[in-house]
Coordinates of C-alpha atoms and ligand atoms in Angstrom, one line a residue:
X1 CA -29.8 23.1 -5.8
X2 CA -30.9 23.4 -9.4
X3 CA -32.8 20.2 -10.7
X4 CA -32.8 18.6 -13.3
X5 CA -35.3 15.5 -14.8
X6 CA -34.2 13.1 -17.0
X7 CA -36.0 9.7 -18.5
X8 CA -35.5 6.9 -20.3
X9 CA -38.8 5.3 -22.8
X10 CA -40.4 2.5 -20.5
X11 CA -39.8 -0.8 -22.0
X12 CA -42.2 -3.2 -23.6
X13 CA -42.4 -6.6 -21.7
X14 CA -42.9 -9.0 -24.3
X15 CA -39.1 -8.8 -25.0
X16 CA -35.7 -9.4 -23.1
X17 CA -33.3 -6.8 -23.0
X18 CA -31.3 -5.9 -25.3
X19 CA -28.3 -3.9 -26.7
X20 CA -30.8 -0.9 -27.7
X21 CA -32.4 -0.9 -24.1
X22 CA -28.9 -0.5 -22.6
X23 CA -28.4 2.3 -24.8
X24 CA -30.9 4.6 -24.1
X25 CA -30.3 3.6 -20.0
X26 CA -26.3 4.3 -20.0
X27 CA -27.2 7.1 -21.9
X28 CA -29.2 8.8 -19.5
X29 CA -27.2 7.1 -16.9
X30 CA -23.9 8.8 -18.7
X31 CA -26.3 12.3 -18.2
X32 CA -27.7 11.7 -14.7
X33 CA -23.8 11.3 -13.2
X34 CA -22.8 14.6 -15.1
X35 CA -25.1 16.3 -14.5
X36 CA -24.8 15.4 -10.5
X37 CA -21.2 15.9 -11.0
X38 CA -22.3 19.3 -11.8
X39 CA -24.0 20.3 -9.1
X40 CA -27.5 19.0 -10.0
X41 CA -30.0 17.1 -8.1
X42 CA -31.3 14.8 -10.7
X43 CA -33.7 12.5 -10.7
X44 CA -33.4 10.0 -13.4
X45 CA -36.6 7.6 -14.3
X46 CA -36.8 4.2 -16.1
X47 CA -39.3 1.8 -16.0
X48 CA -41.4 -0.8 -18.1
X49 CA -44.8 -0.4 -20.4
X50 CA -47.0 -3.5 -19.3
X51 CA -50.0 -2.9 -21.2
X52 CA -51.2 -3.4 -24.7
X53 CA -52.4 -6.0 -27.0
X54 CA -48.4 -7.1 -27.6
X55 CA -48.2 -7.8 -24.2
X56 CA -51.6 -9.5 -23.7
X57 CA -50.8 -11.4 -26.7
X58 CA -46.9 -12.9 -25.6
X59 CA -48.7 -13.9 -22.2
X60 CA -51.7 -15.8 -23.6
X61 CA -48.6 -17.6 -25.9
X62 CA -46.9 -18.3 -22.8
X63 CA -49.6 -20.0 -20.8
X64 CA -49.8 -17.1 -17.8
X65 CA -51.3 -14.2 -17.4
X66 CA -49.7 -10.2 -18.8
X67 CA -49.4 -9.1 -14.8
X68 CA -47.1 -12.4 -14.0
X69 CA -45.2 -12.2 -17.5
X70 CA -44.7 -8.3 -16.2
X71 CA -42.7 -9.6 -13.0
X72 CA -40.7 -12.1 -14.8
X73 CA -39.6 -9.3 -17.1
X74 CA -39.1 -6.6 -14.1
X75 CA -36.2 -8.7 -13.0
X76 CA -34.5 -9.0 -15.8
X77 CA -34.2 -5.3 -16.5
X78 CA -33.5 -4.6 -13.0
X79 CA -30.9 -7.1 -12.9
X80 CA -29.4 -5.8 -16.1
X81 CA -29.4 -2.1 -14.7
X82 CA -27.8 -3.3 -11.6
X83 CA -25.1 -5.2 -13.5
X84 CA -24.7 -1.9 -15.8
X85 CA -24.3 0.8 -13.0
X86 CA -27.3 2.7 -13.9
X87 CA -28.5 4.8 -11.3
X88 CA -31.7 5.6 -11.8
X89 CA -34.1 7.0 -8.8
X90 CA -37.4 5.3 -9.6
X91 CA -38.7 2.5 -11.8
X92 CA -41.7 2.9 -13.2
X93 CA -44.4 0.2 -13.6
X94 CA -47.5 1.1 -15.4
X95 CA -49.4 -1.8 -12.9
X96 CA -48.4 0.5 -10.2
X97 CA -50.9 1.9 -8.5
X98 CA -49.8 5.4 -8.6
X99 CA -49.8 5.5 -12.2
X100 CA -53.7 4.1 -12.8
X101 CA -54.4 6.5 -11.0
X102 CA -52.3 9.5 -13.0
X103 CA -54.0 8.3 -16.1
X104 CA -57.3 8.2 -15.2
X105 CA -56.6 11.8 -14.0
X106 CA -55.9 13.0 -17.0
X107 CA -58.4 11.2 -19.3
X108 CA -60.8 13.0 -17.0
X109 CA -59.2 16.3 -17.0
X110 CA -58.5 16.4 -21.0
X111 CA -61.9 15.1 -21.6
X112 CA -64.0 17.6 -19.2
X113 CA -62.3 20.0 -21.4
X114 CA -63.5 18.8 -24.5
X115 CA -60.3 17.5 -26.6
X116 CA -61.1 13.7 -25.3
X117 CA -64.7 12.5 -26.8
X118 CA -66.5 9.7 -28.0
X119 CA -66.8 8.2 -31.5
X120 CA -66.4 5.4 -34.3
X121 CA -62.9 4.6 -35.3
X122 CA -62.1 1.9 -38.5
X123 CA -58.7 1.7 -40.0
X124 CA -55.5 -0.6 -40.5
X125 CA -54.1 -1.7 -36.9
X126 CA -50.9 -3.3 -36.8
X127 CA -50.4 -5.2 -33.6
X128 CA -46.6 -5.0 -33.4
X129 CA -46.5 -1.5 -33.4
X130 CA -49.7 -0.5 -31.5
X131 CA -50.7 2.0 -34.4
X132 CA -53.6 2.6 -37.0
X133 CA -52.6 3.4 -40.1
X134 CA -54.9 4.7 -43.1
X135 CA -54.7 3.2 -46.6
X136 CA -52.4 6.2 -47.8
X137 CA -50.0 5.4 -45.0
X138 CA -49.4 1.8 -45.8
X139 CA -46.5 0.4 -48.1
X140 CA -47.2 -2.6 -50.3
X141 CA -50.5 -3.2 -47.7
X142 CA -48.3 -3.8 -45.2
X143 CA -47.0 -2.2 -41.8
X144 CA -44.9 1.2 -42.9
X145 CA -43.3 0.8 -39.9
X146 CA -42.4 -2.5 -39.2
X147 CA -43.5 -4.2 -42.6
X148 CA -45.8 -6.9 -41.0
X149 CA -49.4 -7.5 -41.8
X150 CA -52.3 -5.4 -40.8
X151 CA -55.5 -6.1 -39.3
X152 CA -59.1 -4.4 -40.4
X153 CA -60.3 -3.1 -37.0
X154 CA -63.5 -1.2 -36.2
X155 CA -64.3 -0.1 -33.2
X156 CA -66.2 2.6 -30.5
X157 CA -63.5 4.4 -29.5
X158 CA -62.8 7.7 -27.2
X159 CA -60.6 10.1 -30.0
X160 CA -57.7 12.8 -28.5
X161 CA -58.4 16.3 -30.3
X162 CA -54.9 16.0 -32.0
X163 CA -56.1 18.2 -35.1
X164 CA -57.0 21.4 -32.8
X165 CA -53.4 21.1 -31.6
X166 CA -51.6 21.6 -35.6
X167 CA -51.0 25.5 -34.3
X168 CA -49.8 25.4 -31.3
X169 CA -47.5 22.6 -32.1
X170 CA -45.8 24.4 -34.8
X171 CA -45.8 27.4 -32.6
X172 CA -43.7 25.9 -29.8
X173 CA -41.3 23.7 -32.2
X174 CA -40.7 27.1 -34.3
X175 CA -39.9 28.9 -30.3
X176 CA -37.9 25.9 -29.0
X177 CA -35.4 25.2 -31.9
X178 CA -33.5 22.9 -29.2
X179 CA -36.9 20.9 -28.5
X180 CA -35.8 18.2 -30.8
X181 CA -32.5 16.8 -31.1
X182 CA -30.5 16.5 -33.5
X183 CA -32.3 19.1 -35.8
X184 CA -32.7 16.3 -38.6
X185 CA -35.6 14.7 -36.0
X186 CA -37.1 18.1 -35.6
X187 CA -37.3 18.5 -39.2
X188 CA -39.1 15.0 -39.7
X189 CA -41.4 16.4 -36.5
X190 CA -42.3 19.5 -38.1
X191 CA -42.9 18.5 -41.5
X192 CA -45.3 15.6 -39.8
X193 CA -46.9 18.1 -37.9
X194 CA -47.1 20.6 -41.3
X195 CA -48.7 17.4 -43.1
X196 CA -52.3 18.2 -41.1
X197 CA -52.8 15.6 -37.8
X198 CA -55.6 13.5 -37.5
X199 CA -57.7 13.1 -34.1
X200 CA -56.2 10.1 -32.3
X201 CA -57.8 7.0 -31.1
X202 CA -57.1 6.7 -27.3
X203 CA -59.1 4.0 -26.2
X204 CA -59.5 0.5 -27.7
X205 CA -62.2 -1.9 -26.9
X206 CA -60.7 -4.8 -28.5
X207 CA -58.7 -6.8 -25.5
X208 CA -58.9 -5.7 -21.6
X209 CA -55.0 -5.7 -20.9
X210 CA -55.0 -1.7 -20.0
X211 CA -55.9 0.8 -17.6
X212 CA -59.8 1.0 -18.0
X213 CA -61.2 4.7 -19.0
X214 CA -62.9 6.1 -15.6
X215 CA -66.5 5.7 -16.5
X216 CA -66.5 3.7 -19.2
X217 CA -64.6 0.1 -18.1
X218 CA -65.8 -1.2 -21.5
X219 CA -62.8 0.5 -22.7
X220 CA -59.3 0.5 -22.0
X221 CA -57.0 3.3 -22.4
X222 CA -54.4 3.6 -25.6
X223 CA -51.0 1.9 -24.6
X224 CA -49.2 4.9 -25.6
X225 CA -51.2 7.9 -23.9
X226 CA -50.9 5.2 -20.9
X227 CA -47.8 5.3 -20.9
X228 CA -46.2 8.5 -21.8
X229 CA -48.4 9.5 -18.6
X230 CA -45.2 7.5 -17.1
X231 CA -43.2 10.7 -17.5
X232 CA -45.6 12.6 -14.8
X233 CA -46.8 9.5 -12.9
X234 CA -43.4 8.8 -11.9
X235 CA -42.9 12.3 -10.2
X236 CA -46.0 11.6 -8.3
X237 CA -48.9 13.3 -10.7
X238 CA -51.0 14.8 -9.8
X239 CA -50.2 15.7 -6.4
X240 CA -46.8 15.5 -5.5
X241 CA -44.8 17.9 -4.5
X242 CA -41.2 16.9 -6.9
X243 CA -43.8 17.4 -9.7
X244 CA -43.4 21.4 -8.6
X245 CA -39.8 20.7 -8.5
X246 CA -38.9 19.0 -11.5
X247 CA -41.5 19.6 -14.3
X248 CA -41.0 20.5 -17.2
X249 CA -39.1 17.3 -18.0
X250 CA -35.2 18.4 -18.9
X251 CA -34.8 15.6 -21.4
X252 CA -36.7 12.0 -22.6
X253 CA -34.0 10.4 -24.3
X254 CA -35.7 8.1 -27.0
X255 CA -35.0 5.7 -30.1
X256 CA -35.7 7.7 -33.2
X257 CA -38.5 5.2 -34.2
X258 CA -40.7 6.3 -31.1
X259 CA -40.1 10.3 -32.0
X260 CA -43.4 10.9 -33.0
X261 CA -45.2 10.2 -30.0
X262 CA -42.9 12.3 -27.9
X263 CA -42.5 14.9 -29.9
X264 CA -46.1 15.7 -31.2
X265 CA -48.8 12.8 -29.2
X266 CA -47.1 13.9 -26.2
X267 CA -46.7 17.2 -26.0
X268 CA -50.6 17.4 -27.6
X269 CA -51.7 15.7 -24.4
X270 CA -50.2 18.1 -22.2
X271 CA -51.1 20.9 -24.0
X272 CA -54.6 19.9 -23.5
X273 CA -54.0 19.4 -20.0
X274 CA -52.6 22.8 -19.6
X275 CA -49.4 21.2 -18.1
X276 CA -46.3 22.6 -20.0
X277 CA -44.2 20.9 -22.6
X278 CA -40.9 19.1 -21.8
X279 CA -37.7 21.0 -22.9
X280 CA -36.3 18.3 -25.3
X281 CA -36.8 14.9 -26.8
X282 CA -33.3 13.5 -28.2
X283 CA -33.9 10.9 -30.6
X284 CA -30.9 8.2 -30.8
X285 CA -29.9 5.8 -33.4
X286 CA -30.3 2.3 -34.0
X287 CA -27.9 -0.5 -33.5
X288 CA -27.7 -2.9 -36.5
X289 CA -25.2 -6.2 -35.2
X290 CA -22.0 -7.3 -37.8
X291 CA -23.6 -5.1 -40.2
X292 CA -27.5 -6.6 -40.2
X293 CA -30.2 -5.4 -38.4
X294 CA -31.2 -6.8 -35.5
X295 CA -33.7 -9.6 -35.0
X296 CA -34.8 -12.6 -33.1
X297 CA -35.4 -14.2 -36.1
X298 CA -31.9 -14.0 -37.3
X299 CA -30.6 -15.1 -33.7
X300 CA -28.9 -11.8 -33.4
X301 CA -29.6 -9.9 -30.5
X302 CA -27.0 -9.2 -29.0
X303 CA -27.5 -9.8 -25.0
X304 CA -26.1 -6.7 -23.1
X305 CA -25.2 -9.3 -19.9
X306 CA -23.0 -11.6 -22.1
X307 CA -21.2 -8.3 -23.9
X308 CA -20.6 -7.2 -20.4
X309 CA -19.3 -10.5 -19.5
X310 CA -16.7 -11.0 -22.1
X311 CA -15.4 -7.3 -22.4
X312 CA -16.1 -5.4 -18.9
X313 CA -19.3 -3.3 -17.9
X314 CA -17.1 0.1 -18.2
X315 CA -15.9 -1.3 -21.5
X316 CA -19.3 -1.7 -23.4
X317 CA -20.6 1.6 -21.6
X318 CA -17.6 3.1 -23.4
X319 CA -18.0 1.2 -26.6
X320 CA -21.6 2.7 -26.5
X321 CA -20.3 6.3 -26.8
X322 CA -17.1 6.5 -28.6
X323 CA -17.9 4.6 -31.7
X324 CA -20.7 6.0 -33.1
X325 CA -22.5 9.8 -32.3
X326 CA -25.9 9.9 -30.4
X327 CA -27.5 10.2 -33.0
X328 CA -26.6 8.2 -35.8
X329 CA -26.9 5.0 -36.6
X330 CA -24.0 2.6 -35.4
X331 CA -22.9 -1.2 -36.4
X332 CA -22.2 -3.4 -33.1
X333 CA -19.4 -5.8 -33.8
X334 CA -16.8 -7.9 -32.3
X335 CA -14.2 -6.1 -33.8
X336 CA -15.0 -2.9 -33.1
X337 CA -15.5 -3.3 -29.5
X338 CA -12.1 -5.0 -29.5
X339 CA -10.5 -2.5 -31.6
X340 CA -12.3 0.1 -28.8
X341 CA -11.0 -1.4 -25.6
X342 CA -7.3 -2.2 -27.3
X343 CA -6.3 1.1 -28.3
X344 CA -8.1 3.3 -26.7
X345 CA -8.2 2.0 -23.8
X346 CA -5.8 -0.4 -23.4
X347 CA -2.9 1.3 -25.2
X348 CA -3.9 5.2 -24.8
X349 CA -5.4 5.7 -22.0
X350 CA -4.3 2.5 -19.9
X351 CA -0.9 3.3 -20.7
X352 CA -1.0 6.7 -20.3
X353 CA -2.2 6.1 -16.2
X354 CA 0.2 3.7 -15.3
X355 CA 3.0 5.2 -16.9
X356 CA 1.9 8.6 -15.0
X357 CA 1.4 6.4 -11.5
X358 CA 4.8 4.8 -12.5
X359 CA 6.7 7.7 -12.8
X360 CA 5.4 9.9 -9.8
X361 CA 6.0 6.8 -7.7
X362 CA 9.8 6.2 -8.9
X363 CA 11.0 9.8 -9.3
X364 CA 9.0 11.5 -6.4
X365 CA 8.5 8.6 -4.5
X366 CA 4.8 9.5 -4.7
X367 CA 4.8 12.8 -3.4
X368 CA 3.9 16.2 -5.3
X369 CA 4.3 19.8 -4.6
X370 CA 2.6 22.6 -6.5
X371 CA 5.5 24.5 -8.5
X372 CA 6.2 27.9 -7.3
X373 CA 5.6 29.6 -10.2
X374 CA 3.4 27.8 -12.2
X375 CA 3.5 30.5 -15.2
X376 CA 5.7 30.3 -18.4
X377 CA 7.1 27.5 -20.4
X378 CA 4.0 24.9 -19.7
X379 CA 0.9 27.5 -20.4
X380 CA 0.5 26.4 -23.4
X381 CA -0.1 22.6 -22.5
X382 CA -2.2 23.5 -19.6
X383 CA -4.7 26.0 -21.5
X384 CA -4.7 23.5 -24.7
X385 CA -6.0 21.0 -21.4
X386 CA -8.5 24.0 -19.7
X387 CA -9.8 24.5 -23.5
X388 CA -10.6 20.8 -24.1
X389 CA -12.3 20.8 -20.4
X390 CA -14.4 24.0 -21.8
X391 CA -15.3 21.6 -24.9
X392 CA -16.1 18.8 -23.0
X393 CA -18.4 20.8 -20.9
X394 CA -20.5 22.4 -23.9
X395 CA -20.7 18.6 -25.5
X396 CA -22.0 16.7 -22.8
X397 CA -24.5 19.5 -22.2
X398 CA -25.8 19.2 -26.3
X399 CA -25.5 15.6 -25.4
X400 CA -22.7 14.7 -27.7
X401 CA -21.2 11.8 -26.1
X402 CA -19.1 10.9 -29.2
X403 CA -17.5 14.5 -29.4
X404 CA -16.7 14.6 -25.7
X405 CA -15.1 11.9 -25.6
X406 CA -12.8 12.6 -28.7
X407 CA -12.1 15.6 -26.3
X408 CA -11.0 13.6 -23.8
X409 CA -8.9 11.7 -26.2
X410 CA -7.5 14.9 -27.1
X411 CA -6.5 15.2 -24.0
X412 CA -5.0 11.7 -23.1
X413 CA -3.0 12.7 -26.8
X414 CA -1.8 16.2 -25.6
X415 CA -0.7 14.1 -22.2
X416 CA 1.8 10.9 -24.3
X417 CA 3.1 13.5 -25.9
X418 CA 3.7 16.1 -22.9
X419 CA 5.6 13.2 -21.4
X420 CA 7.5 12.0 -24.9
X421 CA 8.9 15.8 -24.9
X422 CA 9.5 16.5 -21.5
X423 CA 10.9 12.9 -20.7
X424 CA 10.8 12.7 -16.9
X425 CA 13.1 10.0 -17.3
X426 CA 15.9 12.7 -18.2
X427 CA 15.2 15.1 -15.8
X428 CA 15.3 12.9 -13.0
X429 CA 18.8 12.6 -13.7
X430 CA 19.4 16.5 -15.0
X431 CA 16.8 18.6 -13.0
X432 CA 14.5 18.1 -10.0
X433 CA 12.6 21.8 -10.0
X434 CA 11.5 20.7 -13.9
X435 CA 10.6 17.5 -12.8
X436 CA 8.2 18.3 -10.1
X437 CA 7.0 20.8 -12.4
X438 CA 6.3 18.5 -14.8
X439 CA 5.0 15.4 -13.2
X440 CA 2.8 18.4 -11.3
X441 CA 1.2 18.8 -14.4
X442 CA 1.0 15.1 -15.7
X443 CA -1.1 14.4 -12.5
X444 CA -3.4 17.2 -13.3
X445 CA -4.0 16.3 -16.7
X446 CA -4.4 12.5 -15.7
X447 CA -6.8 13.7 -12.5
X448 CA -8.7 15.8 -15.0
X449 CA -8.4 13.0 -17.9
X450 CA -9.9 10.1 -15.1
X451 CA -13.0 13.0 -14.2
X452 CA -14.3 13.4 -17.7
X453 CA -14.3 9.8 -18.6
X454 CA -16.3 8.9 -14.8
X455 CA -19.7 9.4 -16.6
X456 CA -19.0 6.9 -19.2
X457 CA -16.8 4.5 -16.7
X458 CA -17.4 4.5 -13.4
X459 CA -16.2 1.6 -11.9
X460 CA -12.5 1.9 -13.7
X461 CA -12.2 5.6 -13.1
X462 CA -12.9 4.8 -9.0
X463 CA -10.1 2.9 -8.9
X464 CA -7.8 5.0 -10.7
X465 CA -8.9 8.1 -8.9
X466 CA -7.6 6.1 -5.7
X467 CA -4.7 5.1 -7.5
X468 CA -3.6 9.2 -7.8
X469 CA -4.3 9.2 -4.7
X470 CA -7.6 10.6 -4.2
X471 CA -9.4 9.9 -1.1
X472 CA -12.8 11.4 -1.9
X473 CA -15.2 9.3 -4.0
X474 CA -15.5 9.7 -7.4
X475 CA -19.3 10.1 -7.6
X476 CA -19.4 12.8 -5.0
X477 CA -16.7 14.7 -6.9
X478 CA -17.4 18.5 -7.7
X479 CA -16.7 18.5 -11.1
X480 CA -16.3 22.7 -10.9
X481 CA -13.1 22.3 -8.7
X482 CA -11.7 19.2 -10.4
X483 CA -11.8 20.5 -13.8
X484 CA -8.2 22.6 -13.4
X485 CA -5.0 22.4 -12.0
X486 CA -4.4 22.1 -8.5
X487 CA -2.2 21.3 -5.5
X488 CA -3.9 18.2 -3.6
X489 CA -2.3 18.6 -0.2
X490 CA -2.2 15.1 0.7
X491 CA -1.5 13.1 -2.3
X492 CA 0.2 9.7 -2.1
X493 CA -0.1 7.8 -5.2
X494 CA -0.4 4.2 -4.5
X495 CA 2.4 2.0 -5.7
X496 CA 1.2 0.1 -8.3
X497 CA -2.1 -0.1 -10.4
X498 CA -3.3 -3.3 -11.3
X499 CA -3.7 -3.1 -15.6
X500 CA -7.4 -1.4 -15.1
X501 CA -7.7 -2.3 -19.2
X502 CA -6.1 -5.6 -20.0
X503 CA -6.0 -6.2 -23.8
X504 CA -8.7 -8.1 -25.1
X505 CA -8.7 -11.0 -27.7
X506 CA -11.9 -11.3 -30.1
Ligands
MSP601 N1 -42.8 1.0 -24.8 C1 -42.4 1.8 -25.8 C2 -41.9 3.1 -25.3 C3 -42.9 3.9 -24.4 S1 -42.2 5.3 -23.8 C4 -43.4 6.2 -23.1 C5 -41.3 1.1 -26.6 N2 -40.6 0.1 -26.0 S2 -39.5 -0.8 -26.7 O1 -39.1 -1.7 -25.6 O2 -40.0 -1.4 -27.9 O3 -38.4 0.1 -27.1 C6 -37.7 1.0 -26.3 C7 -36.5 1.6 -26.9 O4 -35.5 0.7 -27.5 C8 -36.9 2.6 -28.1 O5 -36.4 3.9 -27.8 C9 -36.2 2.0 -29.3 O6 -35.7 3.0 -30.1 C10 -35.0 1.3 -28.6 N3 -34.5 0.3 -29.5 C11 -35.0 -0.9 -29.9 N4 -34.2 -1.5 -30.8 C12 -33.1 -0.7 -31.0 C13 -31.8 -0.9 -31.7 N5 -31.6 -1.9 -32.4 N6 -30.9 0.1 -31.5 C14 -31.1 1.2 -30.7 N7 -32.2 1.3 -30.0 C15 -33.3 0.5 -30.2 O7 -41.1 1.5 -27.7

């Protein structure tokens, strides 16, 4: 079975979830279940980023130590994957055991070869973001990232080789075009890389909330080559077996403000390590919420849970993907998402299964035969169908959610108005052999419809692949036979079909 990996980043535990943590889960969620559906054997990783001075620092604030502030937060993402279907194989802690251990590995490993060593490091450190930054770097003296203020820090620290790696860098992003997704990231990541790289500080000396470096517990190791070490940790590093199996990483589907370390720290790190590159960072958008961006400060953020509570799970899942392209940037707003679930899926593609169910029911009393000669009038229909299946395929692959799904809509249009023309209605009364023929085809189209949205909407598209009468689960679907027209032997469509996608008011 071929395999393939895919990750989420690990989240920071100094902050609830929110709507750009559910993001870059469903994504890789929306992946993980096409890509199974495909014939894959996936293993999909998530987990959370305990260490660091952020963390260290929201503990002290709350009265209780980082580890127990860690548990609290644990739930609350675990709960909120639960809720949102996400079926990933492992959560990663970077407490666990298993993953100390990982890092330590590889401090060692990198610096017996050299490309980890000891010296004096004094800069701008801005706590938020983890990150040095010289006096060039900053904006108005503050943060160029986030825009806060910045703290003079000197300190002994252990320094990554990062400059020695400027070559081979440019070397593998000029060889692996597709590294970087979309190409305006890997154009920011190769003129970064172009600019000259600095030796990296990887060990601070500052606060104790890390993994200590082996040797030298004075120090504790940099959050972030901590825990990008998640990646490998998580597949059992360095001894495990599903290491052999599933390394190189297929995809680490990011934010675009963490591309940097993923697309030039990280691969650095294995580089030194002699442990090959993964295949491809994606970098995604960012959510601003009715227009502004989004903050605790404002009292914006916008609680996945409560979204999900209000609209449906399957509903903001969907919302996710078909109103803005991973990508871009996107606005979250109550409108939109109502706008979303009333027409598209209330009114197009609601309609268009319950009219379908309706009609097979009431004309054929539930009961379909494949056509005898399936050839002629309808091969246009049902190649526009098999093209838009082809289409779907190739998007979801490039990971372009938002194009796939207009695919699908493309589909659900090429359906209303297969059934406006051929009006079952009428041959009921005129001609049975059309009509068979006919509703024959609007089952497939609905069948194939119902499969291409199952990434996105699990839970809905279960119950309408019941409702057309299929007795297999959805999730253990071959997506290879499902994607064309077919005779299902023992089809009995189910009566009726509760409304899966009840109109919504703001
Ligand atoms: N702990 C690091 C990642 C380490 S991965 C080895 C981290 N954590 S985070 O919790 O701050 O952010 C995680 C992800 O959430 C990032 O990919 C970030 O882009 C994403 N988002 C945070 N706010 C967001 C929006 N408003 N919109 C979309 N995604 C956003 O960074």
């Amino acid at each position: 079975m071929p395999k393939y990996y895919i990750t989420t980043p690990i989240y920071y535990i100094n902050d609830v979830p929110h709507i750009g943590h559910a993001y870059t889960t469903c994504a890789a969620d929306v992946m993980a279940r096409f890509k199974r559906m495909c014939g894959f054997d996936v293993f999909f990783l998530t987990g959370v980023d305990e260490h660091g001075q952020k963390a260290e620092k929201a503990a002290t604030e709350q009265g209780i130590h980082p580890k127990e502030l860690a548990d609290n937060m644990v739930g609350k993402f675990t709960e909120l994957w639960k809720l949102l279907n996400i079926t990933n194989t492992d959560f990663i802690r970077t407490t666990d055991e298993r993953h100390r251990k990982a890092v330590q590995y590889l401090f060692n490993k990198i610096e017996g070869t050299g490309d980890i060593y000891l010296g004096e490091y004094e800069d701008w450190y801005c706590i938020p973001c983890e990150s040095y930054f010289t006096d060039l770097q900053l904006v108005d003296g503050k943060c160029p990232d986030c825009g806060r203020s910045l703290e003079r820090l000197k300190e002994e620290s252990y320094f990554f080789r990062l400059s020695k790696f400027g070559e081979p860098l440019l070397k593998y992003l000029e060889e692996h075009k597709d590294f970087v997704l979309p190409e305006v990231r890997l154009n920011e990541v190769t003129s970064f890389v172009r600019g000259g790289l600095r030796d990296l500080s990887v060990s601070r000396t500052s606060f104790t909330w890390g993994i200590p470096v082996p040797d030298n517990p004075r120090h504790v190791v940099y959050v972030w080559f901590d825990a990008l070490i998640n990646y490998l940790s998580g597949l059992g590093f360095p001894t495990d077996e599903r290491l052999r199996e599933y390394w190189p990483c297929d995809a680490h589907l990011i934010g675009k403000d963490i591309l940097r370390f993923h697309a030039v720290y990280w691969p650095a790190f294995l580089m030194a390590a002699d442990i090959e590159p993964p295949k491809r960072v994606f970098a995604h958008g960012w959510w601003t919420v009715e227009g502004q961006k989004m903050s605790k400060s404002l009292g914006n953020v916008v609680a996945p849970a409560e979204v999900c509570d209000k609209y449906g799970v399957d509903q903001f899942r969907f919302f996710l993907f078909r109103e803005v392209p991973f990508g871009l940037d996107g606005d979250f707003s109550k409108d939109a998402i109502v706008h979303r679930i009333n027409g598209d899926l209330a009114n197009d593609f609601g309609n268009l299964i319950s009219r379908s169910v309706t009609m097979i029911n009431r004309f054929l009393k539930g009961r379909l035969e494949k056509p005898e000669n399936l050839a002629g009038t309808d091969d246009a229909f049902r190649n526009s169908v098999e093209g838009l299946v082809d289409e779907y395929e190739k998007d979801m692959n490039d990971f372009a959610f938002y194009k796939a799904l207009q695919d699908v809509f493309e589909i659900t249009g090429l359906l209303n108005r297969y059934i406006d023309s051929e009006a079952p209605w009428k041959l009921a009364k005129e001609d049975e052999k059309r009509l068979k023929t006919v509703l024959f085809n609007i089952w497939n189209g609905v069948r194939i419809a119902t499969i291409l949205l199952y990434p996105f909407m699990p839970e809905k598209t279960a119950i309408i692949w019941n409702a057309l009468g299929k007795r297999d689960a959805i999730e253990s679907t071959i997506f290879q036979n499902e994607k064309i027209f077919y005779h299902s032997e023992e089809l009995a469509v189910i009566e009726k079909t509760p409304p899966i996608f009840p109109r919504v008011e703001g």
